Tab-separated table of C-alpha atoms in Angstrom:
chain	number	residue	atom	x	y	z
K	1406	UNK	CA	75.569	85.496	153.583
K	1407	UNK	CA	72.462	86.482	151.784
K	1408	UNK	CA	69.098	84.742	152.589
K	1409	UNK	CA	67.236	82.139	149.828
K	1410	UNK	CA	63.863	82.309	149.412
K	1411	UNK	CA	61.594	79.555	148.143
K	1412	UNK	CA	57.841	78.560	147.156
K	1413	UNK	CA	57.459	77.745	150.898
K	1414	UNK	CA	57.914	81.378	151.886
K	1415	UNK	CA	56.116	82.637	148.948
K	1416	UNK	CA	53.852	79.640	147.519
K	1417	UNK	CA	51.252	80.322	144.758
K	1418	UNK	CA	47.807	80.480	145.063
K	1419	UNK	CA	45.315	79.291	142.211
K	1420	UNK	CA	41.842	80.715	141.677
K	1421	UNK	CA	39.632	79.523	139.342
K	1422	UNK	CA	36.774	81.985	137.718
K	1423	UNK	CA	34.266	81.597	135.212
K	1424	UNK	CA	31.939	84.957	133.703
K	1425	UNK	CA	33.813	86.943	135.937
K	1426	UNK	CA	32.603	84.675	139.366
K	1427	UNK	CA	34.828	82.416	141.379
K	1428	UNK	CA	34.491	78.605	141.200
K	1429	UNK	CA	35.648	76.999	144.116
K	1430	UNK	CA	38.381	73.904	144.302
K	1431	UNK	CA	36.396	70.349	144.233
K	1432	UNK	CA	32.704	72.255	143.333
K	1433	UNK	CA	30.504	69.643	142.340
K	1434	UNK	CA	27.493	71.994	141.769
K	1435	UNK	CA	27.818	73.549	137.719
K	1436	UNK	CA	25.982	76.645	137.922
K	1437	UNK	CA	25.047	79.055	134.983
K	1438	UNK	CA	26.288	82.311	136.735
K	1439	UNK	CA	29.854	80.673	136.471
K	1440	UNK	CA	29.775	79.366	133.293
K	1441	UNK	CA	30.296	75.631	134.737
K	1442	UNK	CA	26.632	74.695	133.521
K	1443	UNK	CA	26.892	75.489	129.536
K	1444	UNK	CA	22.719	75.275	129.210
K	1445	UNK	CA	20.937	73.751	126.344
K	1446	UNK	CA	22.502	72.852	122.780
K	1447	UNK	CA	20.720	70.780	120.139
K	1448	UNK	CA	22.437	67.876	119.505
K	1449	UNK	CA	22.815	67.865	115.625
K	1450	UNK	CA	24.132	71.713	115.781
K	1451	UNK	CA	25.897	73.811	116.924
K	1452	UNK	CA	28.415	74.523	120.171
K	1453	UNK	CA	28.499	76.566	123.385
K	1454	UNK	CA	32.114	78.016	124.543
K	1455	UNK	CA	33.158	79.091	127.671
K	1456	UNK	CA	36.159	80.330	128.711
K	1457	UNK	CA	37.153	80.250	132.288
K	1458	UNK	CA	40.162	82.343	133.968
K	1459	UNK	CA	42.962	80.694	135.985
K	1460	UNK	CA	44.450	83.107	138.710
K	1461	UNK	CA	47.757	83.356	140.817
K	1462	UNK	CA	47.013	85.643	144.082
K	1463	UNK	CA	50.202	84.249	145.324
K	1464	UNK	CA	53.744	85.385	145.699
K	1465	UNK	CA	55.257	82.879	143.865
K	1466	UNK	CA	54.970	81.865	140.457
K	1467	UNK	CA	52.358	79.085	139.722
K	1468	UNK	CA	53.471	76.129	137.234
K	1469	UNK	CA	50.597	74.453	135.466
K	1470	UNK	CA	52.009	70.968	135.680
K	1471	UNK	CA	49.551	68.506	134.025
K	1472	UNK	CA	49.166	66.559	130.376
K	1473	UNK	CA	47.203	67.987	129.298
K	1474	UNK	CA	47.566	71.225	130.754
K	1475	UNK	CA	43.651	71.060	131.296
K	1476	UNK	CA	42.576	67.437	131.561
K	1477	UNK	CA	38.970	66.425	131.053
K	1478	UNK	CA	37.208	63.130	132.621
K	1479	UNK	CA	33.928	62.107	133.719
K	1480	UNK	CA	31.047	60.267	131.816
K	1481	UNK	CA	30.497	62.186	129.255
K	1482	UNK	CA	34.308	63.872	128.818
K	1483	UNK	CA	33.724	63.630	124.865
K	1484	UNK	CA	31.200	66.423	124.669
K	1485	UNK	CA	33.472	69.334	126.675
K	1486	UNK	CA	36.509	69.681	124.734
K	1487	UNK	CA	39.382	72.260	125.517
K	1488	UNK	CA	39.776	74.483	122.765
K	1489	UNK	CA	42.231	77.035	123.911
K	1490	UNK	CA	44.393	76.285	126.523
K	1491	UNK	CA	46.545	78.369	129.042
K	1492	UNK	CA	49.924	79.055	129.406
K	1493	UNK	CA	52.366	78.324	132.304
K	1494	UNK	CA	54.010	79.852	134.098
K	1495	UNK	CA	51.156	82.087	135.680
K	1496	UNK	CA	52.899	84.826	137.295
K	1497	UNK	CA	52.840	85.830	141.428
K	1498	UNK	CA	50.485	88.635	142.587
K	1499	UNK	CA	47.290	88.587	140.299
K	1500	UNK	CA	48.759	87.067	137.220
K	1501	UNK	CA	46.645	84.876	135.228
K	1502	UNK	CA	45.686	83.006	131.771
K	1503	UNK	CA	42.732	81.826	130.236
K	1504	UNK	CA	41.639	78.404	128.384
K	1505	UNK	CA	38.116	77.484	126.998
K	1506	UNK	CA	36.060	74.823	127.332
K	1507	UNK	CA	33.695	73.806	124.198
K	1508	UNK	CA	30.336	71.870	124.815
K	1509	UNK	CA	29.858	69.462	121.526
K	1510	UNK	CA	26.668	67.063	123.332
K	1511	UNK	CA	26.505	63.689	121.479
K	1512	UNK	CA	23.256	62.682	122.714
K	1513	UNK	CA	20.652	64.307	124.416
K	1514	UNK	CA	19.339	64.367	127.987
K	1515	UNK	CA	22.365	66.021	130.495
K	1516	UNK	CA	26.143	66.159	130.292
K	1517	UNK	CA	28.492	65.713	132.958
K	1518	UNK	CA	32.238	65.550	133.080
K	1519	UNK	CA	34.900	66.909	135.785
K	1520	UNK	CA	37.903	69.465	135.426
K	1521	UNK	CA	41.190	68.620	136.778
K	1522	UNK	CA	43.986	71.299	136.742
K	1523	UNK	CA	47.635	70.115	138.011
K	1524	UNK	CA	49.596	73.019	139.283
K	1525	UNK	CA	52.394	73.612	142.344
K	1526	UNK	CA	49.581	75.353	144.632
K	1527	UNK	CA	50.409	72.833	147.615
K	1528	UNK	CA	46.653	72.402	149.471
K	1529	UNK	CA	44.726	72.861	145.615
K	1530	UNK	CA	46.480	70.172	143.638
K	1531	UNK	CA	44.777	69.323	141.695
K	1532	UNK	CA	42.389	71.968	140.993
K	1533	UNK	CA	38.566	70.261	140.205
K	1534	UNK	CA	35.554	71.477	139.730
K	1535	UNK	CA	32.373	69.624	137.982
K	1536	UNK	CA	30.971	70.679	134.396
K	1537	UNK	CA	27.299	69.998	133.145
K	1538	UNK	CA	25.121	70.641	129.915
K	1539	UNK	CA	22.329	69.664	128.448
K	1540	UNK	CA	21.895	68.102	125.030
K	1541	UNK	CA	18.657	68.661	122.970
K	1542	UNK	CA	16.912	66.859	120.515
K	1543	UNK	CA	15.833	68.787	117.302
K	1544	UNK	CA	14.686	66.396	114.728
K	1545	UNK	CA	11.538	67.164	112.762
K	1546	UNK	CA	9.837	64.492	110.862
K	1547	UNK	CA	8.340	64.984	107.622
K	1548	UNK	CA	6.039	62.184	106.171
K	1549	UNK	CA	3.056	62.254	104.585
K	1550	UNK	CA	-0.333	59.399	103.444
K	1551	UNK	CA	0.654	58.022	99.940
K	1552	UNK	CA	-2.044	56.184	99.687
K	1553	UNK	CA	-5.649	56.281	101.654
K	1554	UNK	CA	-7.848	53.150	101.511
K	1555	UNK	CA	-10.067	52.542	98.606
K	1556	UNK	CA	-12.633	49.764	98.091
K	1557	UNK	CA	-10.296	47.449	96.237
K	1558	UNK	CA	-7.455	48.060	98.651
K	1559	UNK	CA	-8.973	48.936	102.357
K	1560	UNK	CA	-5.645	49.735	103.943
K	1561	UNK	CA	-2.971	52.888	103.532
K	1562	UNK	CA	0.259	53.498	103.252
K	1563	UNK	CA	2.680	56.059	105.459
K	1564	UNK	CA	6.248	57.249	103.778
K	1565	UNK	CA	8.494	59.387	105.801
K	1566	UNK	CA	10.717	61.661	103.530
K	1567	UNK	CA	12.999	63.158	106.772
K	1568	UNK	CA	15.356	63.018	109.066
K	1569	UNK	CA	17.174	60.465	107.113
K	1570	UNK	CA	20.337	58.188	107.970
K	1571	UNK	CA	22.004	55.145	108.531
K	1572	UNK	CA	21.098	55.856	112.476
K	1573	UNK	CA	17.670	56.943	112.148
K	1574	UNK	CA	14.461	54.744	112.948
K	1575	UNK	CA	10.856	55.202	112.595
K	1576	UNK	CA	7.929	54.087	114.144
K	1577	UNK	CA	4.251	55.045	113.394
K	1578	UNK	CA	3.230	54.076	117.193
K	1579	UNK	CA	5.001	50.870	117.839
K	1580	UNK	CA	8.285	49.006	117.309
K	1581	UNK	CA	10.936	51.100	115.503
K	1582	UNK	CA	12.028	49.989	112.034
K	1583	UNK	CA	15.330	51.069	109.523
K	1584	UNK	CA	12.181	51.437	106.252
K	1585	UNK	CA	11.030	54.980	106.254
K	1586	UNK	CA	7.705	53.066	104.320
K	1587	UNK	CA	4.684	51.944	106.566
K	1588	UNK	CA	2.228	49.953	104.446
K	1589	UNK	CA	-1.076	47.728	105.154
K	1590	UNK	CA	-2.153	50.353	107.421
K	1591	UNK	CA	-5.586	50.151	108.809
K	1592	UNK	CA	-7.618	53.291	109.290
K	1593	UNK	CA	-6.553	54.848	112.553
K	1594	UNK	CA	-5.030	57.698	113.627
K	1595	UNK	CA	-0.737	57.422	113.752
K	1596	UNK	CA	2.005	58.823	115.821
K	1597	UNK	CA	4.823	58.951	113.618
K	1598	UNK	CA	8.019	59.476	114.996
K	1599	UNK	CA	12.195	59.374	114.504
K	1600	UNK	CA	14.900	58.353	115.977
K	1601	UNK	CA	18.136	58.793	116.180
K	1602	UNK	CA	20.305	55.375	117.702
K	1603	UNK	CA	23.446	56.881	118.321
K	1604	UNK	CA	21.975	60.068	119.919
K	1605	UNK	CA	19.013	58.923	121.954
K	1606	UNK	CA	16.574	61.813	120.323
K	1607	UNK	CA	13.495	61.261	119.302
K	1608	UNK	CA	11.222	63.271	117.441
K	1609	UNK	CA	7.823	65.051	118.217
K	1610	UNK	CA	4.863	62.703	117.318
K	1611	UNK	CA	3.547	64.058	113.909
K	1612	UNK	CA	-0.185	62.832	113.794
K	1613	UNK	CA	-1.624	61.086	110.218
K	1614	UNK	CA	-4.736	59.981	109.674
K	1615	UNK	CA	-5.338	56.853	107.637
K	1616	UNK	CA	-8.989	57.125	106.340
K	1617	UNK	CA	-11.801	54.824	106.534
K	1618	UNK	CA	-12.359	52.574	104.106
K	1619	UNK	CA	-15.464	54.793	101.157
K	1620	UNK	CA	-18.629	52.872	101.004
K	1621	UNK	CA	-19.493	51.458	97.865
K	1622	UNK	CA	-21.916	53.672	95.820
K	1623	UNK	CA	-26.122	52.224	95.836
K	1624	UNK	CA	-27.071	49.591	93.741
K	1625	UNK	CA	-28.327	50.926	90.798
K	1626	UNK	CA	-31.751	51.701	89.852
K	1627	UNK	CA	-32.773	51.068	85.613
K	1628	UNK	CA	-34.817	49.628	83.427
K	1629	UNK	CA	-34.685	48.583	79.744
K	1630	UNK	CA	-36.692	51.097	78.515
K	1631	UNK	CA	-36.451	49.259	74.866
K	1632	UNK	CA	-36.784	45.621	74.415
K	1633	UNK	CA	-35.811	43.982	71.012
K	1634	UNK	CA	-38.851	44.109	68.154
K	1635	UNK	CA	-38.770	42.720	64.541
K	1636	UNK	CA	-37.506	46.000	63.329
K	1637	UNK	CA	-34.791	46.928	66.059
K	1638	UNK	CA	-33.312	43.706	67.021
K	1639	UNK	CA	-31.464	45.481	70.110
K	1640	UNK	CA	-32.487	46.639	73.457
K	1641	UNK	CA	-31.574	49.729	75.808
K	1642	UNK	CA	-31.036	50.208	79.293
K	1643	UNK	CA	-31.336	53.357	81.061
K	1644	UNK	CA	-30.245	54.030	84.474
K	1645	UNK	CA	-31.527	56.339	86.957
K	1646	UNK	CA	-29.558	56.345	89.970
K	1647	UNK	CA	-27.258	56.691	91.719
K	1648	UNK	CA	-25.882	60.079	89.918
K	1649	UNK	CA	-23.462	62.668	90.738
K	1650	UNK	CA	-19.706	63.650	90.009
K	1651	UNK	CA	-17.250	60.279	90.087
K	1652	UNK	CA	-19.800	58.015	89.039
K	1653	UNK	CA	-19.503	55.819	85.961
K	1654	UNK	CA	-21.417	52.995	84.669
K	1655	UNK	CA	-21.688	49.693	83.022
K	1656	UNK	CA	-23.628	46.558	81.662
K	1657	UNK	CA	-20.506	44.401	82.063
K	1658	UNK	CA	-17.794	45.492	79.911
K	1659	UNK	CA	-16.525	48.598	79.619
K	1660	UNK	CA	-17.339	51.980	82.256
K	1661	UNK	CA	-18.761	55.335	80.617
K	1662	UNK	CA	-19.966	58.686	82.208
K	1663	UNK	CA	-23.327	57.803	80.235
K	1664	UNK	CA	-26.314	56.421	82.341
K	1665	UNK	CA	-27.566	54.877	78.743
K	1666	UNK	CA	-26.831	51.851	77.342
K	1667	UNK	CA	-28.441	50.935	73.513
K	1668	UNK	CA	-27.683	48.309	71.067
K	1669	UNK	CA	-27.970	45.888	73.323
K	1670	UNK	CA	-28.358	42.544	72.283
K	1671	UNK	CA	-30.760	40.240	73.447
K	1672	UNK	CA	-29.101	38.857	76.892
K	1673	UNK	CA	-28.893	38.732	80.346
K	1674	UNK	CA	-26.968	41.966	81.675
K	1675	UNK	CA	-25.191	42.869	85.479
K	1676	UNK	CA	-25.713	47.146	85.711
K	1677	UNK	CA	-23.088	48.644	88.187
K	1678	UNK	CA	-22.197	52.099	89.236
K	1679	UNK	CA	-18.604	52.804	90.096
K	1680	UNK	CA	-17.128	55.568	91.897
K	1681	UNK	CA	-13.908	56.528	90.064
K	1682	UNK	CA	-12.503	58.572	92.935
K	1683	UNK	CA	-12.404	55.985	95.486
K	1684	UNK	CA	-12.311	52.815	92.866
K	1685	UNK	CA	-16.072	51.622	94.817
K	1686	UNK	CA	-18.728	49.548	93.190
K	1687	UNK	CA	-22.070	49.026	93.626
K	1688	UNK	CA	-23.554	45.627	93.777
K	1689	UNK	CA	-25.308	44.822	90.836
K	1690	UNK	CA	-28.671	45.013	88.962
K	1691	UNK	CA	-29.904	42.121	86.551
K	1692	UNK	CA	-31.454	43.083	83.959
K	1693	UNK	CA	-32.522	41.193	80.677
K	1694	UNK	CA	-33.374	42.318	77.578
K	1695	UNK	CA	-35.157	39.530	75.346
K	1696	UNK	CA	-34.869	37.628	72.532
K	1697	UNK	CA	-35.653	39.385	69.130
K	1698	UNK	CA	-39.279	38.145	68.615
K	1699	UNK	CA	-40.212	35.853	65.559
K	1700	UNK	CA	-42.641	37.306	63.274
K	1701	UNK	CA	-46.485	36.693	62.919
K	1702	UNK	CA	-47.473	34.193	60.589
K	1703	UNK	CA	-50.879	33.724	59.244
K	1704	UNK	CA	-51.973	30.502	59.624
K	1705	UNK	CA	-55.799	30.567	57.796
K	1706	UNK	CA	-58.215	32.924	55.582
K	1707	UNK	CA	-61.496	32.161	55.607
K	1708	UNK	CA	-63.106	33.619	52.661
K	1709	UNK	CA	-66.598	34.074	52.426
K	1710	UNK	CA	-67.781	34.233	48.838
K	1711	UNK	CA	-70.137	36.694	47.197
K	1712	UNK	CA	-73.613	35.289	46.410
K	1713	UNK	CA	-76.737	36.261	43.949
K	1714	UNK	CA	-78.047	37.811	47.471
K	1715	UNK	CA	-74.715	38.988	48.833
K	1716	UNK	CA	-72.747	40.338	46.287
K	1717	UNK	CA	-69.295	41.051	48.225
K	1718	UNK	CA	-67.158	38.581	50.303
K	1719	UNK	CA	-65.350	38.891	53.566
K	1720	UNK	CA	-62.623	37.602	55.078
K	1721	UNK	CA	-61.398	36.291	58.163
K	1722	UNK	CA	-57.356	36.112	58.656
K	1723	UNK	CA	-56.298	34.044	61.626
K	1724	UNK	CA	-52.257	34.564	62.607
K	1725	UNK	CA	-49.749	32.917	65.207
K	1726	UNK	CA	-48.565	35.368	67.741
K	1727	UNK	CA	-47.996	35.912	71.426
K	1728	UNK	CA	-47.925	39.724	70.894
K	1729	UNK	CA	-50.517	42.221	69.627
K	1730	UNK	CA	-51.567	41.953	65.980
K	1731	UNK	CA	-52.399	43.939	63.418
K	1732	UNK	CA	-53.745	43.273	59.916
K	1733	UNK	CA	-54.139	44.732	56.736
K	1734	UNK	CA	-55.302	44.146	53.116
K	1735	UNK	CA	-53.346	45.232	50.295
K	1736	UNK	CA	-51.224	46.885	52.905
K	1737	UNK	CA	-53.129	50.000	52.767
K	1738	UNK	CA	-55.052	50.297	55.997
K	1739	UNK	CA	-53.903	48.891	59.333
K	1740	UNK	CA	-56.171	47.741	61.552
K	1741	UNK	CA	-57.298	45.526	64.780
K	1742	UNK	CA	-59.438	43.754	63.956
K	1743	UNK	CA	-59.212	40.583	61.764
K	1744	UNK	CA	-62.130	40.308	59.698
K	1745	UNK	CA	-62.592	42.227	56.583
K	1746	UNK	CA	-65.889	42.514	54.993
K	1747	UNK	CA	-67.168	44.225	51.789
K	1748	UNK	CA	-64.709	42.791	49.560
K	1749	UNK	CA	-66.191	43.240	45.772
K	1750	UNK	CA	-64.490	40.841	43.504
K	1751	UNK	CA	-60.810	40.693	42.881
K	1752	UNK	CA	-57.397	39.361	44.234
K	1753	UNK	CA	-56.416	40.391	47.570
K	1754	UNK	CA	-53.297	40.140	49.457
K	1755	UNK	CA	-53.341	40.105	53.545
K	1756	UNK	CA	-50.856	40.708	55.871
K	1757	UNK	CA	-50.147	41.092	59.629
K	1758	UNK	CA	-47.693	42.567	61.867
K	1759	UNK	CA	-46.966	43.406	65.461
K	1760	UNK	CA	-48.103	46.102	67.011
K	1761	UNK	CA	-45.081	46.451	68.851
C-alpha cells in the first residue's frame, strides 16, 4: 500500500511583505519601510496605495480562508480600503499573490486600523498586522474687509468667499458660526479661520485688519467776507480751512468742492467740512450774515438864506442812519460832510446814501 500525505507533513507557511520587506504576524508597529504606515494625505484629495505580497514558503498549498479574503477592522477601518485582492489557493514552495490596500483619511490627525488574513497556516491564523496614516488638513480661507469703519458707521464688516459647504464653519477668533458674514466689527486685528465638522480640519489663521475709526476733519475756519448792503441784498461766506483732496463743504444744505458760498441771504448759517472718503464731518462754524440794511432817510435841511450882505445860502442836511453817510446835491458830487455852502439862488435837490 502506498503512503498518504497531508498538510501535517507538508503544512503551508504564510509570509507577509510590504515594499519588498517582511512584516511580521501580530506587528503592531506600521512602519514606512514596509509600507504599513501610508504617510501623509490631505484629507479633501487624493489617495495613497499600497500593495503588500502574501507568500507560501511551505510545502503545502495555502488556502486563504476568510470573508473577505482580506478583512479590515480597527477605529478608523473606513479610511484603508482593499482595492485589489488576492487569489487562493497560494501555491507550496515560494508561491504567492498580491492585494492592495488604499488609504482614503476622512478626517485629519492619524489613522489606525488592523489587518486580519484567514488562511490554513496552523500557528499564523489569522495573519495580523497593524496599519497607520495620517490625514491632513488643506483648507485655505479666502475672505476679505467689505467694509472699514467710517464716521457714520464706526464698525466693519468681514465676508469669507471660501472653503464653502454645508460642513464648513467660520470663526474670526471666537465661537464658530454656519454665516460666512462677520459684521459690527470693532477695529482690531482678526484671526479668521474654517472649519470643516465632519473632518476635524481647520484652516490656517488668515489675519484682517479692521481699521480705526477716521477722525473727523477741523472745524472750519471762514468769514463772510460780504455782508448784505442796499444794493446787494445777499451775503458771502468764504472758507479757509481745512483744504485738501476729499474735502467738501457746506452752509447747511447741499456739499460742493467750492470753499465759497454767495447769494446768501440774510440768516444765521452752520459751515462744515466733510471728508467724502471716509463720510467725516467737522463740527460746525456759525456764522451770520445780516439783515439787508434800511436806507438813509433825511430827516431835516436847514437852509440858510442869502442876505443883502451874504448873497449865497447854505445848507445843512441831517439823515437817520447807523452806518456811514454820504451826501450830495443835485447828485453830482459825493461827499462827507453834510453842510453845503455857497449855494447862489435856485432849486436844489439833496440826497444821501451809505457809504457802504
Amino acid at each position: 500500500t502506498g503512503d498518504t500525505y497531508t498538510n501535517v507533513c507538508f503544512p503551508p507557511e504564510i509570509n507577509l511583505k510590504g515594499n519588498g520587506v517582511a512584516i511580521v504576524n501580530g506587528d503592531a508597529d506600521p512602519s514606512a519601510a514596509d509600507h504599513t504606515d501610508f504617510g501623509s494625505q490631505n484629507v479633501s484629495s487624493g489617495t495613497i496605495v499600497r500593495t503588500f505580497t502574501i507568500e507560501n514558503t511551505g510545502a503545502g498549498t495555502l488556502t486563504l480562508s476568510g470573508s473577505p479574503l482580506v478583512n479590515i477592522t480597527g477605529t478608523h477601518a473606513a479610511d484603508f480600503t482593499v482595492t485589489a485582492l488576492p487569489t487562493t489557493p497560494v501555491a507550496a514552495s515560494n508561491g504567492s499573490t498580491t492585494f492592495q490596500i488604499t488609504f482614503d483619511p476622512s478626517a485629519s490627525g492619524v489613522r489606525t486600523a488592523t489587518v486580519s488574513i484567514a488562511n490554513n497556516d496552523s500557528d499564523e491564523n489569522p495573519y495580523t498586522f497593524a496599519l497607520q496614516g495620517t490625514g491632513l488638513c488643506d483648507i485655505t480661507i479666502t475672505a476679505t474687509i467689505t467694509q472699514q469703519p467710517t464716521c457714520t458707521t464706526p464698525t466693519g464688516t468681514i465676508v469669507i468667499t471660501a472653503p464653502t459647504g454645508g460642513s464648513i464653519q467660520y470663526s474670526v477668533g471666537g465661537a464658530y458660526q454656519t454665516s460666512a458674514t462677520f459684521a459690527n466689527l470693532s477695529p482690531d486685528t482678526y484671526q479668521v479661520t474654517a472649519r470643516n465638522t465632519m473632518t476635524g480640519c481647520t484652516s490656517p489663521a488668515l489675519n484682517l485688519t479692521v481699521n480705526a475709526v477716521p477722525n473727523a476733519p477741523a472745524t472750519p475756519t471762514a468769514t463772510v467776507t460780504v455782508q448784505p448792503t442796499c444794493t446787494t441784498p445777499t451775503g458771502t461766506i468764504v472758507i479757509t480751512a481745512p483744504t485738501g483732496a476729499n474735502l467738501q463743504y457746506s452752509v447747511g444744505g447741499t456739499y460742493q468742492t467750492s470753499a465759497t458760498f454767495a447769494n446768501l441771504s440774510p440768516d444765521t448759517y452752520q459751515v462744515t467740512a466733510q471728508n467724502t472718503a471716509t463720510g467725516c464731518t467737522s463740527k460746525p462754524l456759525s456764522l451770520t450774515v445780516n439783515s439787508v440794511p434800511n436806507a438813509p432817510m433825511i430827516s431835516e435841511v436847514i437852509l440858510t438864506q442869502p442876505t443883502c450882505a451874504v448873497p449865497t445860502g447854505t445848507a445843512q442836511i441831517n439823515a437817520t442812519s447807523n452806518l456811514l453817510l454820504q451826501y450830495s446835491k443835485n447828485g453830482t458830487v459825493w461827499q462827507s460832510s453834510n453842510s453845503f455852502s455857497g449855494l447862489t439862488p435856485a432849486a436844489y435837490t439833496f440826497q444821501v446814501r451809505t457809504t457802504a
